[in-house]
Amino acid sequence: MARGKSKSHFALLGILAEREASGYELRQFIAQSIGHFWQESFGQIYPALKNMEKKGWINSVAADLGMKTRRRHRITPKGRKVLATWLAERPTPEVIRNELLLKIFFAAHAGSGIITGHLKAQRLQALEMQKVFQEIASQMRAPEAVSAAYWRFTLDYGQRAVEAELQWLEDTLAKMPKVQSKKQV
Amino acid sequence: MARGKSKSHFALLGILAEREASGYELRQFIAQSIGHFWQESFGQIYPALKNMEKKGWINSVAADLGMKTRRRHRITPKGRKVLATWLAERPTPEVIRNELLLKIFFAAHAGSGIITGHLKAQRLQALEMQKVFQEIASQMRAPEAVSAAYWRFTLDYGQRAVEAELQWLEDTLAKMPKVQSKKQV
DNA sequence: TTGGACATGTAAGCCGTTACATGATTAC
DNA sequence: GTAATCATGTAACGGCTTACATGTCCAA
């Protein structure tokens, strides 16, 4: 499981390049900071950490805080080299699967009003996302670390993507009734 | 493999709801019409077709055209019911993984200029996509079948997504040099 | 005392890609 | 005759999610 081609390794390595962390903290950090374009589950994180230690990309030590065992993971110089090499490679094209679009494509075979319902639900979710982005953006004001500029780029991407999606949703919702009335003629 | 939860089944079923087709044709159609938001490989299509026949969602007959064997697949009434049921279900949230954004997020650990290169490569690809979309759009002029309206919605989504991405790419490329000079101070 | 957050891990199993195997037909 | 396209499948393997198992600490 996760033996070399998995990008999970590099996601973890990238975070460890700025701070040492436990598996649990890595999970949290990912969910909070890059969750809108990258996800990792425990089922991958823990095996990946073991694997990377074996390869010498990280050092892992069990630090006993109080009575809790908590493994702290630290990147090694070798790990930094591996990370830099990966960062230099061209991103491989993503496989995109958009279930909502698929359902719209087949909408002629769905009951009337169904797809409109999906679009409305998606609009609510998108508005929710927009709010979350705005909150993050407002907290990210002051001139921080070097990385902050890059973080802002990824946030900006998210904001624009949601913005574009919302506009498409509104426009498509406005066009839907016409299509359906046409169908009924 | 692909025993029930896979959405491949429904993608195939949706196409078969409008025309009978062979596995090979299904692959072609998917690549040409919904390829920008949905992909299927032969490794899934053929087993899925067998599976759906066993379930009674489709009928498959080996039609000998000349000397070639070619299995033609036709949707059954039961298949239509299954399709309609699936269409009525809310789309499950997609898992998004954007490698380019991940690399940008970690850009502080990459060699200078590397990420800018990725952005430029991505811009070229996006421009290519934009051209493809424009071509499809121009061929989709006349008032066609009922489904055509829905197909246009999915195309519209693609066009807006690329448009937004391109604007983000341009703006981000414009901001990159400043970030890097800051870093060198 | 009970529930929730903290914390680490394993196992099962699905989903999907890729590579392989095979063969007919068509165009150059 | 040979390469490309048409055409159908199988096998291996990898990646990832989900569910399970286990246990501590803290607050209401």
CSV table of C-alpha atoms (C1' of nucleotides) in Angstrom, one decimal:
chain,number,residue,atom,x,y,z
A,1,MET,CA,0.0,0.0,0.0
A,2,ALA,CA,1.3,3.4,-1.0
A,3,ARG,CA,4.7,2.2,-2.3
A,4,GLY,CA,6.1,5.1,-4.3
A,5,LYS,CA,3.8,6.6,-6.9
A,6,SER,CA,1.2,7.8,-4.3
A,7,LYS,CA,1.2,11.6,-3.9
A,8,SER,CA,0.2,11.2,-0.3
A,9,HIS,CA,3.9,10.9,0.5
A,10,PHE,CA,4.7,14.3,-0.9
A,11,ALA,CA,1.7,16.0,0.6
A,12,LEU,CA,2.9,14.9,4.0
A,13,LEU,CA,6.5,15.7,3.2
A,14,GLY,CA,5.6,19.2,2.1
A,15,ILE,CA,3.9,19.9,5.5
A,16,LEU,CA,6.8,18.4,7.4
A,17,ALA,CA,9.2,20.6,5.6
A,18,GLU,CA,7.8,23.5,7.6
A,19,ARG,CA,6.9,22.0,10.9
A,20,GLU,CA,7.3,18.6,12.7
A,21,ALA,CA,4.0,16.9,13.3
A,22,SER,CA,2.2,13.8,14.4
A,23,GLY,CA,0.0,11.8,12.0
A,24,TYR,CA,-3.0,13.2,13.8
A,25,GLU,CA,-1.8,16.8,13.4
A,26,LEU,CA,-1.0,16.2,9.7
A,27,ARG,CA,-4.6,15.1,9.1
A,28,GLN,CA,-6.0,18.1,10.9
A,29,PHE,CA,-3.7,20.5,9.1
A,30,ILE,CA,-4.6,19.1,5.7
A,31,ALA,CA,-8.3,19.3,6.4
A,32,GLN,CA,-8.1,22.9,7.5
A,33,SER,CA,-5.6,24.4,5.0
A,34,ILE,CA,-5.7,22.4,1.7
A,35,GLY,CA,-8.9,20.5,2.2
A,36,HIS,CA,-10.6,22.2,-0.6
A,37,PHE,CA,-8.2,20.7,-3.1
A,38,TRP,CA,-6.5,17.9,-1.3
A,39,GLN,CA,-7.6,15.2,1.1
A,40,GLU,CA,-5.9,12.4,3.1
A,41,SER,CA,-7.3,9.8,5.4
A,42,PHE,CA,-5.7,8.1,8.3
A,43,GLY,CA,-5.7,4.8,6.4
A,44,GLN,CA,-3.1,6.4,4.2
A,45,ILE,CA,-1.2,8.7,6.5
A,46,TYR,CA,0.0,6.2,9.0
A,47,PRO,CA,1.3,3.6,6.6
A,48,ALA,CA,2.8,6.4,4.5
A,49,LEU,CA,4.7,7.7,7.5
A,50,LYS,CA,6.1,4.3,8.3
A,51,ASN,CA,7.1,3.8,4.7
A,52,MET,CA,8.9,7.2,4.6
A,53,GLU,CA,10.8,6.5,7.7
A,54,LYS,CA,12.0,3.2,6.2
A,55,LYS,CA,13.2,5.2,3.2
A,56,GLY,CA,15.0,7.8,5.3
A,57,TRP,CA,12.8,10.7,4.2
A,58,ILE,CA,11.7,11.4,7.8
A,59,ASN,CA,12.7,10.6,11.4
A,60,SER,CA,10.0,9.5,13.7
A,61,VAL,CA,10.3,9.5,17.5
A,62,ALA,CA,7.7,8.5,20.1
A,63,ALA,CA,7.5,11.5,22.3
A,64,ASP,CA,5.7,10.8,25.6
A,65,LEU,CA,3.7,13.9,26.6
A,66,GLY,CA,2.2,13.0,30.0
A,67,MET,CA,1.1,9.5,29.3
A,68,LYS,CA,0.1,9.8,25.7
A,69,THR,CA,2.2,8.3,23.1
A,70,ARG,CA,2.6,10.6,20.1
A,71,ARG,CA,5.0,10.0,17.3
A,72,ARG,CA,6.6,13.2,16.1
A,73,HIS,CA,7.8,13.1,12.5
A,74,ARG,CA,10.6,15.3,11.3
A,75,ILE,CA,11.8,15.7,7.7
A,76,THR,CA,15.5,14.7,6.9
A,77,PRO,CA,17.8,16.3,4.4
A,78,LYS,CA,17.2,13.4,2.1
A,79,GLY,CA,13.4,14.0,2.5
A,80,ARG,CA,13.9,17.6,1.5
A,81,LYS,CA,15.7,16.5,-1.6
A,82,VAL,CA,13.0,14.1,-2.6
A,83,LEU,CA,10.4,16.8,-2.1
A,84,ALA,CA,12.3,19.3,-4.2
A,85,THR,CA,12.6,16.7,-7.0
A,86,TRP,CA,8.9,16.0,-6.9
A,87,LEU,CA,8.0,19.7,-6.9
A,88,ALA,CA,10.1,20.1,-10.1
A,89,GLU,CA,8.1,17.5,-12.0
A,90,ARG,CA,5.2,18.6,-14.1
A,91,PRO,CA,1.9,17.8,-12.4
A,92,THR,CA,0.2,14.9,-14.1
A,93,PRO,CA,-3.2,15.6,-15.5
A,94,GLU,CA,-6.0,15.0,-13.1
A,95,VAL,CA,-8.8,12.6,-13.6
A,96,ILE,CA,-12.0,14.6,-13.3
A,97,ARG,CA,-15.3,13.0,-12.5
A,98,ASN,CA,-18.2,15.3,-12.0
A,99,GLU,CA,-21.3,13.4,-11.0
A,100,LEU,CA,-23.6,16.4,-11.2
A,101,LEU,CA,-22.6,17.1,-14.8
A,102,LEU,CA,-23.1,13.5,-15.7
A,103,LYS,CA,-26.6,13.7,-14.3
A,104,ILE,CA,-27.3,16.9,-16.2
A,105,PHE,CA,-26.1,15.2,-19.3
A,106,PHE,CA,-28.6,12.5,-18.9
A,107,ALA,CA,-31.3,14.8,-17.6
A,108,ALA,CA,-33.7,13.9,-20.3
A,109,HIS,CA,-34.2,10.5,-18.7
A,110,ALA,CA,-34.8,11.8,-15.2
A,111,GLY,CA,-38.1,12.8,-13.7
A,112,SER,CA,-39.1,16.4,-14.2
A,113,GLY,CA,-37.7,18.8,-11.6
A,114,ILE,CA,-35.2,16.3,-10.3
A,115,ILE,CA,-32.1,18.0,-11.8
A,116,THR,CA,-33.3,21.4,-10.8
A,117,GLY,CA,-33.3,20.1,-7.3
A,118,HIS,CA,-29.7,18.9,-7.6
A,119,LEU,CA,-28.7,22.3,-9.0
A,120,LYS,CA,-30.3,24.1,-6.1
A,121,ALA,CA,-28.6,21.8,-3.6
A,122,GLN,CA,-25.3,22.4,-5.2
A,123,ARG,CA,-25.9,26.1,-5.1
A,124,LEU,CA,-26.4,25.9,-1.3
A,125,GLN,CA,-23.2,24.0,-0.9
A,126,ALA,CA,-21.3,26.4,-3.1
A,127,LEU,CA,-22.5,29.4,-1.1
A,128,GLU,CA,-21.4,27.6,2.0
A,129,MET,CA,-17.9,27.1,0.5
A,130,GLN,CA,-17.8,30.7,-0.4
A,131,LYS,CA,-18.5,31.8,3.1
A,132,VAL,CA,-15.7,29.5,4.4
A,133,PHE,CA,-13.3,31.0,1.9
A,134,GLN,CA,-14.2,34.5,2.9
A,135,GLU,CA,-13.6,33.7,6.5
A,136,ILE,CA,-10.2,32.2,5.8
A,137,ALA,CA,-9.3,35.2,3.6
A,138,SER,CA,-10.2,37.7,6.3
A,139,GLN,CA,-8.1,35.9,8.8
A,140,MET,CA,-5.2,35.9,6.4
A,141,ARG,CA,-4.4,39.6,6.4
A,142,ALA,CA,-1.1,40.5,7.9
A,143,PRO,CA,2.2,39.9,6.1
A,144,GLU,CA,3.3,36.5,7.4
A,145,ALA,CA,5.8,33.9,6.3
A,146,VAL,CA,7.1,33.5,2.8
A,147,SER,CA,4.7,30.6,2.2
A,148,ALA,CA,1.7,32.8,3.0
A,149,ALA,CA,1.8,34.4,-0.5
A,150,TYR,CA,1.6,30.9,-2.1
A,151,TRP,CA,-1.1,29.9,0.3
A,152,ARG,CA,-3.1,32.9,-0.9
A,153,PHE,CA,-2.8,31.8,-4.5
A,154,THR,CA,-4.4,28.5,-3.7
A,155,LEU,CA,-7.2,30.2,-1.8
A,156,ASP,CA,-7.7,32.6,-4.6
A,157,TYR,CA,-8.1,29.7,-6.9
A,158,GLY,CA,-10.8,28.2,-4.7
A,159,GLN,CA,-12.6,31.5,-4.5
A,160,ARG,CA,-12.6,32.0,-8.2
A,161,ALA,CA,-13.7,28.4,-8.9
A,162,VAL,CA,-16.6,28.7,-6.6
A,163,GLU,CA,-17.5,32.1,-8.0
A,164,ALA,CA,-17.6,30.7,-11.5
A,165,GLU,CA,-19.6,27.7,-10.4
A,166,LEU,CA,-22.2,29.8,-8.7
A,167,GLN,CA,-22.6,32.0,-11.8
A,168,TRP,CA,-23.1,28.9,-13.9
A,169,LEU,CA,-25.5,27.4,-11.4
A,170,GLU,CA,-27.6,30.6,-11.4
A,171,ASP,CA,-27.7,30.9,-15.2
A,172,THR,CA,-28.4,27.2,-15.6
A,173,LEU,CA,-31.2,27.3,-13.1
A,174,ALA,CA,-32.7,30.2,-15.0
A,175,LYS,CA,-32.6,28.2,-18.3
A,176,MET,CA,-34.0,25.0,-16.9
A,177,PRO,CA,-37.7,25.8,-16.9
A,178,LYS,CA,-37.6,26.6,-20.6
A,179,VAL,CA,-36.0,23.3,-21.4
A,180,GLN,CA,-38.6,21.4,-19.5
A,181,SER,CA,-41.5,23.3,-21.0
A,182,LYS,CA,-40.0,22.5,-24.4
A,183,LYS,CA,-39.9,18.9,-23.4
A,184,GLN,CA,-43.6,18.9,-22.6
A,185,VAL,CA,-44.7,20.3,-25.9
B,1,MET,CA,-14.6,-5.6,-10.0
B,2,ALA,CA,-17.2,-2.8,-10.3
B,3,ARG,CA,-20.0,-4.6,-8.5
B,4,GLY,CA,-22.7,-2.1,-7.8
B,5,LYS,CA,-21.5,1.2,-6.3
B,6,SER,CA,-19.4,2.1,-9.3
B,7,LYS,CA,-20.8,5.0,-11.3
B,8,SER,CA,-19.4,3.6,-14.5
B,9,HIS,CA,-22.5,1.5,-14.7
B,10,PHE,CA,-24.7,4.5,-14.8
B,11,ALA,CA,-22.6,6.4,-17.2
B,12,LEU,CA,-22.9,3.5,-19.7
B,13,LEU,CA,-26.6,3.1,-18.9
B,14,GLY,CA,-27.2,6.8,-19.6
B,15,ILE,CA,-25.7,6.5,-23.1
B,16,LEU,CA,-27.5,3.3,-23.9
B,17,ALA,CA,-30.7,5.0,-22.9
B,18,GLU,CA,-30.5,7.0,-26.2
B,19,ARG,CA,-28.7,4.6,-28.5
B,20,GLU,CA,-27.6,1.0,-28.6
B,21,ALA,CA,-23.9,0.6,-28.8
B,22,SER,CA,-20.9,-1.7,-28.5
B,23,GLY,CA,-18.3,-1.4,-25.8
B,24,TYR,CA,-15.9,0.1,-28.2
B,25,GLU,CA,-18.4,2.8,-29.3
B,26,LEU,CA,-19.3,3.6,-25.7
B,27,ARG,CA,-15.6,4.3,-25.1
B,28,GLN,CA,-15.4,6.6,-28.1
B,29,PHE,CA,-18.6,8.4,-27.3
B,30,ILE,CA,-17.5,9.1,-23.7
B,31,ALA,CA,-14.2,10.4,-24.8
B,32,GLN,CA,-15.7,12.8,-27.4
B,33,SER,CA,-18.7,14.1,-25.5
B,34,ILE,CA,-18.2,14.0,-21.8
B,35,GLY,CA,-14.5,13.4,-21.7
B,36,HIS,CA,-13.9,16.8,-20.1
B,37,PHE,CA,-15.7,15.7,-16.9
B,38,TRP,CA,-16.0,11.9,-17.1
B,39,GLN,CA,-13.7,9.1,-18.2
B,40,GLU,CA,-14.0,5.4,-18.6
B,41,SER,CA,-11.4,2.8,-19.6
B,42,PHE,CA,-12.0,-0.5,-21.4
B,43,GLY,CA,-10.9,-2.3,-18.2
B,44,GLN,CA,-14.1,-1.1,-16.7
B,45,ILE,CA,-16.5,-1.0,-19.6
B,46,TYR,CA,-16.4,-4.6,-20.6
B,47,PRO,CA,-16.7,-6.1,-17.1
B,48,ALA,CA,-19.5,-3.6,-16.3
B,49,LEU,CA,-21.4,-4.5,-19.4
B,50,LYS,CA,-21.3,-8.2,-18.5
B,51,ASN,CA,-22.3,-7.4,-15.0
B,52,MET,CA,-25.3,-5.3,-16.2
B,53,GLU,CA,-26.5,-8.0,-18.5
B,54,LYS,CA,-26.5,-10.5,-15.6
B,55,LYS,CA,-28.6,-8.0,-13.7
B,56,GLY,CA,-31.0,-7.6,-16.5
B,57,TRP,CA,-30.3,-3.9,-17.0
B,58,ILE,CA,-29.2,-4.4,-20.6
B,59,ASN,CA,-29.6,-7.0,-23.4
B,60,SER,CA,-26.4,-7.9,-25.3
B,61,VAL,CA,-26.3,-9.7,-28.5
B,62,ALA,CA,-23.4,-10.6,-30.7
B,63,ALA,CA,-24.2,-9.1,-34.0
B,64,ASP,CA,-22.0,-10.4,-36.8
B,65,LEU,CA,-21.3,-7.5,-39.3
B,66,GLY,CA,-19.4,-9.1,-42.1
B,67,MET,CA,-17.0,-11.3,-40.2
B,68,LYS,CA,-16.4,-9.1,-37.2
B,69,THR,CA,-18.0,-10.0,-33.9
B,70,ARG,CA,-19.4,-7.0,-32.2
B,71,ARG,CA,-21.7,-7.1,-29.2
B,72,ARG,CA,-24.5,-4.6,-29.3
B,73,HIS,CA,-25.9,-3.6,-26.0
B,74,ARG,CA,-29.5,-2.4,-25.5
B,75,ILE,CA,-31.1,-1.0,-22.4
B,76,THR,CA,-34.0,-2.8,-20.9
B,77,PRO,CA,-37.1,-1.3,-19.2
B,78,LYS,CA,-35.5,-2.4,-15.9
B,79,GLY,CA,-32.3,-0.6,-16.9
B,80,ARG,CA,-34.3,2.6,-17.5
B,81,LYS,CA,-35.8,2.3,-14.1
B,82,VAL,CA,-32.4,1.8,-12.4
B,83,LEU,CA,-31.1,4.8,-14.4
B,84,ALA,CA,-34.0,7.0,-13.3
B,85,THR,CA,-33.5,6.0,-9.7
B,86,TRP,CA,-29.8,6.9,-9.8
B,87,LEU,CA,-30.5,10.2,-11.5
B,88,ALA,CA,-32.8,11.1,-8.7
B,89,GLU,CA,-30.2,10.6,-6.0
B,90,ARG,CA,-28.2,13.6,-4.9
B,91,PRO,CA,-24.7,13.5,-6.4
B,92,THR,CA,-22.1,12.5,-3.8
B,93,PRO,CA,-19.4,15.1,-3.1
B,94,GLU,CA,-16.4,14.6,-5.3
B,95,VAL,CA,-12.9,14.0,-4.0
B,96,ILE,CA,-10.8,16.7,-5.5
B,97,ARG,CA,-7.0,16.4,-5.8
B,98,ASN,CA,-5.3,19.2,-7.6
B,99,GLU,CA,-1.6,18.5,-7.9
B,100,LEU,CA,-0.7,21.9,-9.3
B,101,LEU,CA,-2.3,23.6,-6.3
B,102,LEU,CA,-0.4,21.3,-4.0
B,103,LYS,CA,2.9,22.2,-5.6
B,104,ILE,CA,2.1,25.9,-5.4
B,105,PHE,CA,1.2,25.5,-1.7
B,106,PHE,CA,4.7,24.0,-1.1
B,107,ALA,CA,6.4,26.4,-3.6
B,108,ALA,CA,8.7,27.8,-0.9
B,109,HIS,CA,10.6,24.5,-1.0
B,110,ALA,CA,11.0,24.4,-4.7
B,111,GLY,CA,13.8,25.8,-6.8
B,112,SER,CA,13.1,29.3,-8.0
B,113,GLY,CA,11.3,29.5,-11.3
B,114,ILE,CA,10.0,25.9,-11.1
B,115,ILE,CA,6.5,26.8,-10.2
B,116,THR,CA,6.3,29.6,-12.7
B,117,GLY,CA,7.1,26.9,-15.3
B,118,HIS,CA,4.3,24.7,-14.1
B,119,LEU,CA,1.8,27.6,-14.3
B,120,LYS,CA,2.9,28.4,-17.9
B,121,ALA,CA,2.5,24.8,-18.9
B,122,GLN,CA,-0.9,24.7,-17.4
B,123,ARG,CA,-1.8,27.9,-19.2
B,124,LEU,CA,-1.0,26.3,-22.5
B,125,GLN,CA,-3.1,23.3,-21.7
B,126,ALA,CA,-6.0,25.5,-20.7
B,127,LEU,CA,-5.8,27.4,-23.9
B,128,GLU,CA,-5.9,24.2,-25.8
B,129,MET,CA,-9.0,23.1,-23.9
B,130,GLN,CA,-10.6,26.4,-24.6
B,131,LYS,CA,-10.1,25.9,-28.3
B,132,VAL,CA,-11.6,22.4,-28.2
B,133,PHE,CA,-14.6,23.8,-26.4
B,134,GLN,CA,-15.1,26.6,-28.9
B,135,GLU,CA,-15.0,24.1,-31.7
B,136,ILE,CA,-17.6,21.9,-30.1
B,137,ALA,CA,-19.8,24.9,-29.4
B,138,SER,CA,-19.6,26.1,-32.9
B,139,GLN,CA,-20.7,22.7,-34.2
B,140,MET,CA,-23.6,22.6,-31.8
B,141,ARG,CA,-25.7,25.3,-33.4
B,142,ALA,CA,-29.0,24.0,-34.8
B,143,PRO,CA,-31.9,23.1,-32.6
B,144,GLU,CA,-31.4,19.3,-32.1
B,145,ALA,CA,-32.8,16.7,-29.8
B,146,VAL,CA,-34.1,17.4,-26.3
B,147,SER,CA,-30.9,16.3,-24.7
B,148,ALA,CA,-29.0,18.9,-26.7
B,149,ALA,CA,-30.0,21.6,-24.3
B,150,TYR,CA,-28.6,19.7,-21.4
B,151,TRP,CA,-25.4,18.8,-23.3
B,152,ARG,CA,-25.0,22.5,-23.8
B,153,PHE,CA,-25.2,23.1,-20.1
B,154,THR,CA,-22.3,20.8,-19.4
B,155,LEU,CA,-20.3,22.4,-22.2
B,156,ASP,CA,-21.0,25.8,-20.8
B,157,TYR,CA,-19.7,24.6,-17.4
B,158,GLY,CA,-16.5,23.5,-19.0
B,159,GLN,CA,-16.0,26.8,-20.8
B,160,ARG,CA,-16.6,28.8,-17.7
B,161,ALA,CA,-14.3,26.6,-15.7
B,162,VAL,CA,-11.5,27.0,-18.2
B,163,GLU,CA,-12.1,30.7,-18.5
B,164,ALA,CA,-11.8,31.2,-14.7
B,165,GLU,CA,-8.7,29.0,-14.6
B,166,LEU,CA,-7.0,31.0,-17.3
B,167,GLN,CA,-7.7,34.3,-15.5
B,168,TRP,CA,-6.4,32.9,-12.3
B,169,LEU,CA,-3.3,31.6,-14.1
B,170,GLU,CA,-2.6,35.0,-15.7
B,171,ASP,CA,-3.1,36.9,-12.5
B,172,THR,CA,-1.0,34.4,-10.5
B,173,LEU,CA,1.8,34.5,-13.1
B,174,ALA,CA,1.8,38.3,-12.8
B,175,LYS,CA,2.2,38.0,-9.0
B,176,MET,CA,4.9,35.4,-9.0
B,177,PRO,CA,8.0,37.5,-9.6
B,178,LYS,CA,7.1,39.8,-6.7
B,179,VAL,CA,6.9,36.8,-4.4
B,180,GLN,CA,10.2,35.5,-5.5
B,181,SER,CA,12.0,38.8,-5.2
B,182,LYS,CA,10.6,39.2,-1.7
B,183,LYS,CA,12.0,35.8,-0.9
B,184,GLN,CA,15.5,36.8,-1.9
B,185,VAL,CA,15.5,39.9,0.3
C,1,DT,C1',-20.0,8.6,34.0
C,2,DT,C1',-20.4,9.3,29.6
C,3,DG,C1',-19.3,11.4,25.5
C,4,DG,C1',-16.1,13.8,22.7
C,5,DA,C1',-11.7,14.9,21.2
C,6,DC,C1',-7.0,13.1,21.1
C,7,DA,C1',-4.2,9.4,19.1
C,8,DT,C1',-2.4,5.3,16.4
C,9,DG,C1',-2.9,1.8,13.8
C,10,DT,C1',-4.8,-2.7,10.8
C,11,DA,C1',-7.7,-5.2,7.5
C,12,DA,C1',-11.0,-5.7,4.0
C,13,DG,C1',-12.4,-4.6,-0.1
C,14,DC,C1',-13.7,-1.8,-4.0
C,15,DC,C1',-12.5,1.1,-7.8
C,16,DG,C1',-9.9,2.0,-11.5
C,17,DT,C1',-5.6,2.1,-14.5
C,18,DT,C1',-2.4,-0.3,-17.2
C,19,DA,C1',-0.5,-3.8,-19.5
C,20,DC,C1',-1.2,-7.9,-21.8
C,21,DA,C1',-3.4,-11.2,-25.2
C,22,DT,C1',-5.8,-11.9,-29.4
C,23,DG,C1',-7.5,-11.3,-33.8
C,24,DA,C1',-10.1,-9.0,-38.0
C,25,DT,C1',-10.3,-5.3,-41.3
C,26,DT,C1',-8.8,-1.3,-43.8
C,27,DA,C1',-5.7,1.9,-46.0
C,28,DC,C1',-1.3,2.9,-47.8
D,1,DG,C1',3.0,-6.5,-46.3
D,2,DT,C1',2.5,-3.7,-42.7
D,3,DA,C1',0.7,-0.4,-39.8
D,4,DA,C1',-3.4,1.7,-37.9
D,5,DT,C1',-7.9,1.2,-36.4
D,6,DC,C1',-11.6,-1.7,-35.0
D,7,DA,C1',-12.9,-4.8,-31.4
D,8,DT,C1',-13.2,-7.7,-27.0
D,9,DG,C1',-11.6,-9.2,-23.3
D,10,DT,C1',-8.4,-10.6,-18.7
D,11,DA,C1',-5.0,-10.1,-15.0
D,12,DA,C1',-2.2,-7.7,-12.0
D,13,DC,C1',-1.6,-4.4,-9.1
D,14,DG,C1',-2.0,0.0,-6.8
D,15,DG,C1',-4.4,3.5,-4.3
D,16,DC,C1',-7.8,4.9,-1.3
D,17,DT,C1',-11.9,4.7,1.7
D,18,DT,C1',-14.2,2.6,5.4
D,19,DA,C1',-14.8,0.1,9.2
D,20,DC,C1',-12.8,-1.9,12.9
D,21,DA,C1',-9.8,-2.2,17.2
D,22,DT,C1',-7.7,0.0,21.1
D,23,DG,C1',-6.8,3.2,24.5
D,24,DT,C1',-6.1,8.1,27.0
D,25,DC,C1',-7.5,12.5,28.6
D,26,DC,C1',-10.8,16.0,29.7
D,27,DA,C1',-15.1,18.4,30.5
D,28,DA,C1',-20.0,18.5,31.6
